[in-house]
């Protein structure tokens, strides 16, 4: 008698990374139950080219969970063996009317609610993985060249955050985001320590994520693309277009991120993992695009191709992330 098909719940399946994760688990013959926030988005994913045939086959289903910090999670998580939480609506970082709570509520609360739902006596869940961010490790005041590991946490506290005025400090919302990501991870590991649940808990901390964008519908207006892909899209806005600001200095391929999720969830591995590939600058990216496709050079921002460090390379990264633990424990070698 064949074994029953395992089921995974994945939040935010209309998102960039989540789409790649859905497709990976479907390829590995799992049944996927995904969430979106509205009925309109549920209807849209059912006809999405990346998903349509899987809905027709019955191997993919979608449920509406309006707010992960308030709505009933039962329809999403009942009867599943694994959970991947990737949906985390991000407030606008340049909105001075926001407060620390506007970041903590959508980032921290869903983590706790998912864990509480998974810990119910009727739960069938064996593994949970959360998408965090390398930002949860970064200290903006650290000297240049720092290499972060899983032992590093961003140093900002609630007291630090409450003292920041976004009208006076343009970095206030960035620090709030860093802090909320850290607190969500720490809340997950504290839950594991106190309750000793039967399921594994994993957090993944990538920097900027790039790669195939299967989540985009054909005909998508690229000017509406947000998140980590927004900077990448700006590399195709024309020769005179400005390069994006260089805030993060490391990136990882989306396929490596979803591979890490798959290994951790299927092997029930607990722990915190940095998931980083290489350091980069936007100038390096646009220079390489010019070399690879000189016939399309009019689409690529010129930037300052001669603006390199005295050593002949590009501007050194202000920080980097060590993915040694990822390689050793999960066997993932980032591209």
Short mmCIF file of C-alpha atoms in Angstrom, two decimals, residues 18-316:
data_model
loop_
_atom_site.label_atom_id
_atom_site.label_comp_id
_atom_site.label_asym_id
_atom_site.label_seq_id
_atom_site.Cartn_x
_atom_site.Cartn_y
_atom_site.Cartn_z
CA UNK A 18 7.48 31.18 -1.86
CA UNK A 19 6.71 30.46 -5.51
CA UNK A 20 10.08 28.77 -5.96
CA UNK A 21 9.53 26.76 -2.78
CA UNK A 22 6.07 25.65 -3.89
CA UNK A 23 7.44 24.47 -7.23
CA UNK A 24 10.29 22.59 -5.54
CA UNK A 25 8.02 20.70 -3.14
CA UNK A 26 5.60 19.88 -5.96
CA UNK A 27 8.52 18.51 -7.98
CA UNK A 28 9.42 16.33 -4.99
CA UNK A 29 5.86 14.94 -4.99
CA UNK A 30 4.49 16.75 -1.95
CA UNK A 31 1.00 18.17 -1.77
CA UNK A 32 1.16 21.93 -1.18
CA UNK A 33 -1.41 24.00 0.68
CA UNK A 34 -0.63 27.68 0.33
CA UNK A 35 -2.04 30.86 1.78
CA UNK A 36 -2.75 34.29 0.33
CA UNK A 37 -4.41 37.27 1.98
CA UNK A 38 -7.50 37.91 -0.17
CA UNK A 39 -10.01 36.01 -2.34
CA UNK A 40 -8.84 38.03 -5.36
CA UNK A 41 -5.27 36.83 -4.83
CA UNK A 42 -6.51 33.27 -4.41
CA UNK A 43 -8.28 33.50 -7.76
CA UNK A 44 -5.16 34.96 -9.36
CA UNK A 45 -2.80 32.20 -8.23
CA UNK A 46 -5.19 29.52 -9.50
CA UNK A 47 -4.69 30.80 -13.05
CA UNK A 48 -1.02 31.71 -12.70
CA UNK A 49 1.07 29.99 -15.41
CA UNK A 50 3.49 28.61 -12.81
CA UNK A 51 0.67 27.03 -10.81
CA UNK A 52 -2.35 26.37 -13.03
CA UNK A 53 -1.64 22.75 -13.97
CA UNK A 54 -0.93 21.82 -10.35
CA UNK A 55 -4.30 23.19 -9.25
CA UNK A 56 -5.92 21.20 -12.04
CA UNK A 57 -4.07 18.05 -10.92
CA UNK A 58 -5.15 18.58 -7.31
CA UNK A 59 -1.60 18.68 -5.92
CA UNK A 60 -1.84 22.38 -5.02
CA UNK A 61 -4.57 24.17 -3.06
CA UNK A 62 -4.92 27.69 -1.70
CA UNK A 63 -6.66 29.06 1.39
CA UNK A 64 -7.29 32.67 2.33
CA UNK A 65 -5.67 33.80 5.58
CA UNK A 66 -6.31 37.52 5.77
CA UNK A 67 -3.94 38.28 8.63
CA UNK A 68 -1.49 35.73 9.98
CA UNK A 69 -1.38 37.63 13.27
CA UNK A 70 -5.18 37.42 13.77
CA UNK A 71 -6.94 34.97 11.45
CA UNK A 72 -7.66 31.30 12.13
CA UNK A 73 -4.66 29.20 11.05
CA UNK A 74 -6.50 25.89 11.32
CA UNK A 75 -7.59 25.65 7.66
CA UNK A 76 -3.98 26.23 6.58
CA UNK A 77 -2.17 23.95 9.01
CA UNK A 78 -4.58 21.11 9.81
CA UNK A 79 -3.21 17.71 8.77
CA UNK A 80 0.10 18.96 7.34
CA UNK A 81 3.52 17.52 8.09
CA UNK A 82 5.60 20.65 7.46
CA UNK A 83 5.16 24.43 7.53
CA UNK A 84 7.21 27.08 5.72
CA UNK A 85 6.43 30.63 6.78
CA UNK A 86 7.60 33.15 4.21
CA UNK A 87 4.82 35.75 4.19
CA UNK A 88 5.79 38.86 6.13
CA UNK A 89 4.18 42.06 4.83
CA UNK A 90 6.77 44.81 5.09
CA UNK A 91 5.68 48.37 5.91
CA UNK A 92 7.12 51.13 3.76
CA UNK A 93 10.55 51.92 5.17
CA UNK A 94 10.22 55.58 4.16
CA UNK A 95 6.89 56.23 5.94
CA UNK A 96 7.65 58.51 8.94
CA UNK A 97 4.21 57.88 10.48
CA UNK A 98 5.10 54.27 11.35
CA UNK A 99 6.17 53.01 14.76
CA UNK A 100 8.11 50.02 16.05
CA UNK A 101 4.84 48.14 16.61
CA UNK A 102 4.00 48.47 12.91
CA UNK A 103 7.03 46.26 12.26
CA UNK A 104 6.80 43.89 15.22
CA UNK A 105 3.13 42.97 14.78
CA UNK A 106 3.34 41.49 11.24
CA UNK A 107 6.80 39.98 11.79
CA UNK A 108 6.80 38.58 15.35
CA UNK A 109 3.15 37.70 16.01
CA UNK A 110 2.65 35.29 13.08
CA UNK A 111 5.70 33.29 14.18
CA UNK A 112 4.26 32.79 17.66
CA UNK A 113 0.77 31.97 16.35
CA UNK A 114 2.12 29.38 13.92
CA UNK A 115 4.10 27.73 16.71
CA UNK A 116 1.10 27.73 19.04
CA UNK A 117 -1.11 26.19 16.35
CA UNK A 118 1.52 23.54 15.60
CA UNK A 119 1.84 22.64 19.29
CA UNK A 120 -1.82 21.69 19.72
CA UNK A 121 -2.44 18.04 20.73
CA UNK A 122 -4.04 17.21 17.38
CA UNK A 123 -1.09 18.53 15.37
CA UNK A 124 0.60 16.31 12.77
CA UNK A 125 3.44 18.76 12.14
CA UNK A 126 7.02 17.47 12.20
CA UNK A 127 8.98 20.51 11.01
CA UNK A 128 8.62 24.29 10.70
CA UNK A 129 10.94 26.71 8.90
CA UNK A 130 10.76 30.49 9.05
CA UNK A 131 12.14 33.05 6.64
CA UNK A 132 14.09 35.63 8.59
CA UNK A 133 16.78 37.94 7.22
CA UNK A 134 20.50 38.49 7.49
CA UNK A 135 19.44 41.89 8.82
CA UNK A 136 18.72 40.16 12.14
CA UNK A 137 22.50 39.80 12.53
CA UNK A 138 23.77 43.17 11.35
CA UNK A 139 25.22 45.89 13.56
CA UNK A 140 25.19 49.12 11.58
CA UNK A 141 27.87 50.53 13.88
CA UNK A 142 30.34 47.69 13.35
CA UNK A 143 33.68 48.45 11.68
CA UNK A 144 33.90 47.77 7.92
CA UNK A 145 34.79 44.24 6.88
CA UNK A 146 32.92 42.40 9.63
CA UNK A 147 31.98 38.80 8.80
CA UNK A 148 28.78 37.69 10.51
CA UNK A 149 27.92 34.19 11.72
CA UNK A 150 24.85 32.63 13.32
CA UNK A 151 26.19 33.73 16.70
CA UNK A 152 25.71 37.41 15.83
CA UNK A 153 22.52 39.33 16.53
CA UNK A 154 21.68 42.90 15.66
CA UNK A 155 22.30 44.81 18.91
CA UNK A 156 19.23 47.05 18.93
CA UNK A 157 16.73 46.76 21.77
CA UNK A 158 13.16 47.99 22.20
CA UNK A 159 14.55 50.88 24.23
CA UNK A 160 16.88 51.83 21.38
CA UNK A 161 14.03 51.63 18.90
CA UNK A 162 11.61 53.70 20.96
CA UNK A 163 14.18 56.47 21.22
CA UNK A 164 14.31 56.86 17.43
CA UNK A 165 12.30 59.56 15.67
CA UNK A 166 11.76 58.66 12.00
CA UNK A 167 11.29 62.35 11.22
CA UNK A 168 14.82 63.01 12.45
CA UNK A 169 16.56 59.71 11.75
CA UNK A 170 16.05 58.19 8.27
CA UNK A 171 17.47 54.88 9.55
CA UNK A 172 14.79 54.49 12.23
CA UNK A 173 12.53 52.18 10.22
CA UNK A 174 15.52 50.13 9.06
CA UNK A 175 16.59 49.55 12.66
CA UNK A 176 13.01 48.67 13.60
CA UNK A 177 12.97 46.08 10.82
CA UNK A 178 16.31 44.60 11.95
CA UNK A 179 15.04 44.43 15.52
CA UNK A 180 11.69 42.85 14.64
CA UNK A 181 13.40 40.14 12.60
CA UNK A 182 15.73 39.38 15.49
CA UNK A 183 12.89 39.24 17.99
CA UNK A 184 10.85 36.91 15.78
CA UNK A 185 13.72 34.44 15.59
CA UNK A 186 14.49 34.64 19.27
CA UNK A 187 10.82 34.13 20.10
CA UNK A 188 10.82 30.94 18.02
CA UNK A 189 13.88 29.53 19.76
CA UNK A 190 12.54 30.52 23.18
CA UNK A 191 9.32 28.67 22.35
CA UNK A 192 11.37 25.60 21.44
CA UNK A 193 13.35 25.84 24.67
CA UNK A 194 10.30 26.21 26.92
CA UNK A 195 7.84 23.82 25.26
CA UNK A 196 10.17 21.22 23.72
CA UNK A 197 7.73 20.53 20.86
CA UNK A 198 7.80 17.38 18.77
CA UNK A 199 8.59 19.38 15.62
CA UNK A 200 11.86 20.95 14.47
CA UNK A 201 12.22 24.75 14.23
CA UNK A 202 14.55 26.33 11.68
CA UNK A 203 15.19 29.95 10.75
CA UNK A 204 16.93 31.08 7.58
CA UNK A 205 18.68 34.43 7.28
CA UNK A 206 19.47 35.43 3.69
CA UNK A 207 20.72 38.85 2.54
CA UNK A 208 19.37 40.12 -0.81
CA UNK A 209 17.76 37.33 -2.84
CA UNK A 210 17.88 37.27 -6.64
CA UNK A 211 17.13 34.70 -9.31
CA UNK A 212 14.28 33.38 -11.48
CA UNK A 213 11.09 35.31 -10.86
CA UNK A 214 8.42 32.74 -11.65
CA UNK A 215 6.00 34.58 -9.36
CA UNK A 216 5.55 37.39 -11.88
CA UNK A 217 2.55 37.17 -14.17
CA UNK A 218 3.19 37.64 -17.91
CA UNK A 219 2.80 41.29 -18.77
CA UNK A 220 3.68 42.49 -15.26
CA UNK A 221 4.58 46.18 -15.19
CA UNK A 222 8.15 45.96 -13.93
CA UNK A 223 7.91 49.40 -12.33
CA UNK A 224 5.55 47.85 -9.76
CA UNK A 225 8.04 45.18 -8.64
CA UNK A 226 9.04 45.59 -4.99
CA UNK A 227 11.26 43.88 -2.44
CA UNK A 228 14.72 42.59 -3.28
CA UNK A 229 13.80 42.39 -6.98
CA UNK A 230 13.21 46.14 -7.19
CA UNK A 231 16.94 46.92 -7.18
CA UNK A 232 17.68 44.25 -9.75
CA UNK A 233 14.97 45.54 -12.09
CA UNK A 234 16.59 48.99 -11.94
CA UNK A 235 19.58 47.52 -13.83
CA UNK A 236 17.45 47.57 -16.99
CA UNK A 237 16.14 51.15 -16.93
CA UNK A 238 18.57 52.66 -19.42
CA UNK A 239 22.13 53.90 -19.74
CA UNK A 240 21.52 57.18 -17.92
CA UNK A 241 19.48 55.70 -15.06
CA UNK A 242 21.08 55.86 -11.60
CA UNK A 243 22.26 52.69 -9.91
CA UNK A 244 20.39 51.68 -6.74
CA UNK A 245 21.81 52.66 -3.39
CA UNK A 246 24.23 50.04 -2.04
CA UNK A 247 22.66 49.15 1.30
CA UNK A 248 23.31 45.41 1.42
CA UNK A 249 26.55 43.94 0.11
CA UNK A 250 25.72 40.24 -0.18
CA UNK A 251 23.24 38.22 -2.20
CA UNK A 252 22.08 34.64 -2.63
CA UNK A 253 20.33 32.77 -5.42
CA UNK A 254 16.68 32.04 -4.65
CA UNK A 255 17.22 28.40 -5.65
CA UNK A 256 19.77 27.97 -2.86
CA UNK A 257 17.33 29.45 -0.36
CA UNK A 258 14.53 27.05 -1.25
CA UNK A 259 16.94 24.10 -1.31
CA UNK A 260 17.88 24.97 2.27
CA UNK A 261 14.21 25.08 3.28
CA UNK A 262 13.59 21.71 1.63
CA UNK A 263 16.51 19.98 3.36
CA UNK A 264 15.67 21.38 6.80
CA UNK A 265 11.97 20.54 6.54
CA UNK A 266 12.37 17.03 5.15
CA UNK A 267 15.21 16.10 7.52
CA UNK A 268 13.63 17.90 10.54
CA UNK A 269 16.73 19.97 11.27
CA UNK A 270 16.49 22.66 13.95
CA UNK A 271 18.70 25.73 14.12
CA UNK A 272 19.56 29.12 12.72
CA UNK A 273 21.29 29.39 9.35
CA UNK A 274 22.80 32.25 7.38
CA UNK A 275 22.19 31.66 3.66
CA UNK A 276 24.56 33.83 1.63
CA UNK A 277 26.31 33.38 -1.70
CA UNK A 278 28.61 36.24 -2.66
CA UNK A 279 29.38 39.88 -2.02
CA UNK A 280 28.59 42.34 -4.81
CA UNK A 281 28.18 45.94 -5.87
CA UNK A 282 25.62 47.25 -8.31
CA UNK A 283 28.48 48.65 -10.37
CA UNK A 284 29.92 45.15 -10.72
CA UNK A 285 26.54 43.81 -11.83
CA UNK A 286 26.03 46.46 -14.51
CA UNK A 287 29.62 46.15 -15.77
CA UNK A 288 29.17 42.40 -16.20
CA UNK A 289 25.87 42.88 -18.00
CA UNK A 290 27.66 45.21 -20.42
CA UNK A 291 30.25 42.50 -21.10
CA UNK A 292 27.77 39.65 -21.44
CA UNK A 293 25.28 41.50 -23.67
CA UNK A 294 26.98 44.47 -25.34
CA UNK A 295 24.12 44.48 -27.87
CA UNK A 296 21.79 45.51 -25.03
CA UNK A 297 24.12 48.06 -23.45
CA UNK A 298 21.64 50.89 -23.96
CA UNK A 299 19.39 49.25 -21.36
CA UNK A 300 22.04 48.97 -18.63
CA UNK A 301 22.98 51.93 -16.40
CA UNK A 302 26.54 53.03 -17.07
CA UNK A 303 27.21 54.08 -13.49
CA UNK A 304 30.88 54.85 -12.91
CA UNK A 305 32.76 51.92 -14.49
CA UNK A 306 36.15 53.39 -13.63
CA UNK A 307 35.22 54.02 -10.01
CA UNK A 308 37.08 51.13 -8.39
CA UNK A 309 39.26 50.80 -5.33
CA UNK A 310 43.01 51.36 -5.53
CA UNK A 311 43.56 47.60 -5.51
CA UNK A 312 41.86 47.27 -8.87
CA UNK A 313 38.63 45.71 -7.60
CA UNK A 314 35.25 47.12 -6.72
CA UNK A 315 34.43 48.97 -3.53
CA UNK A 316 35.00 46.50 -0.67
#
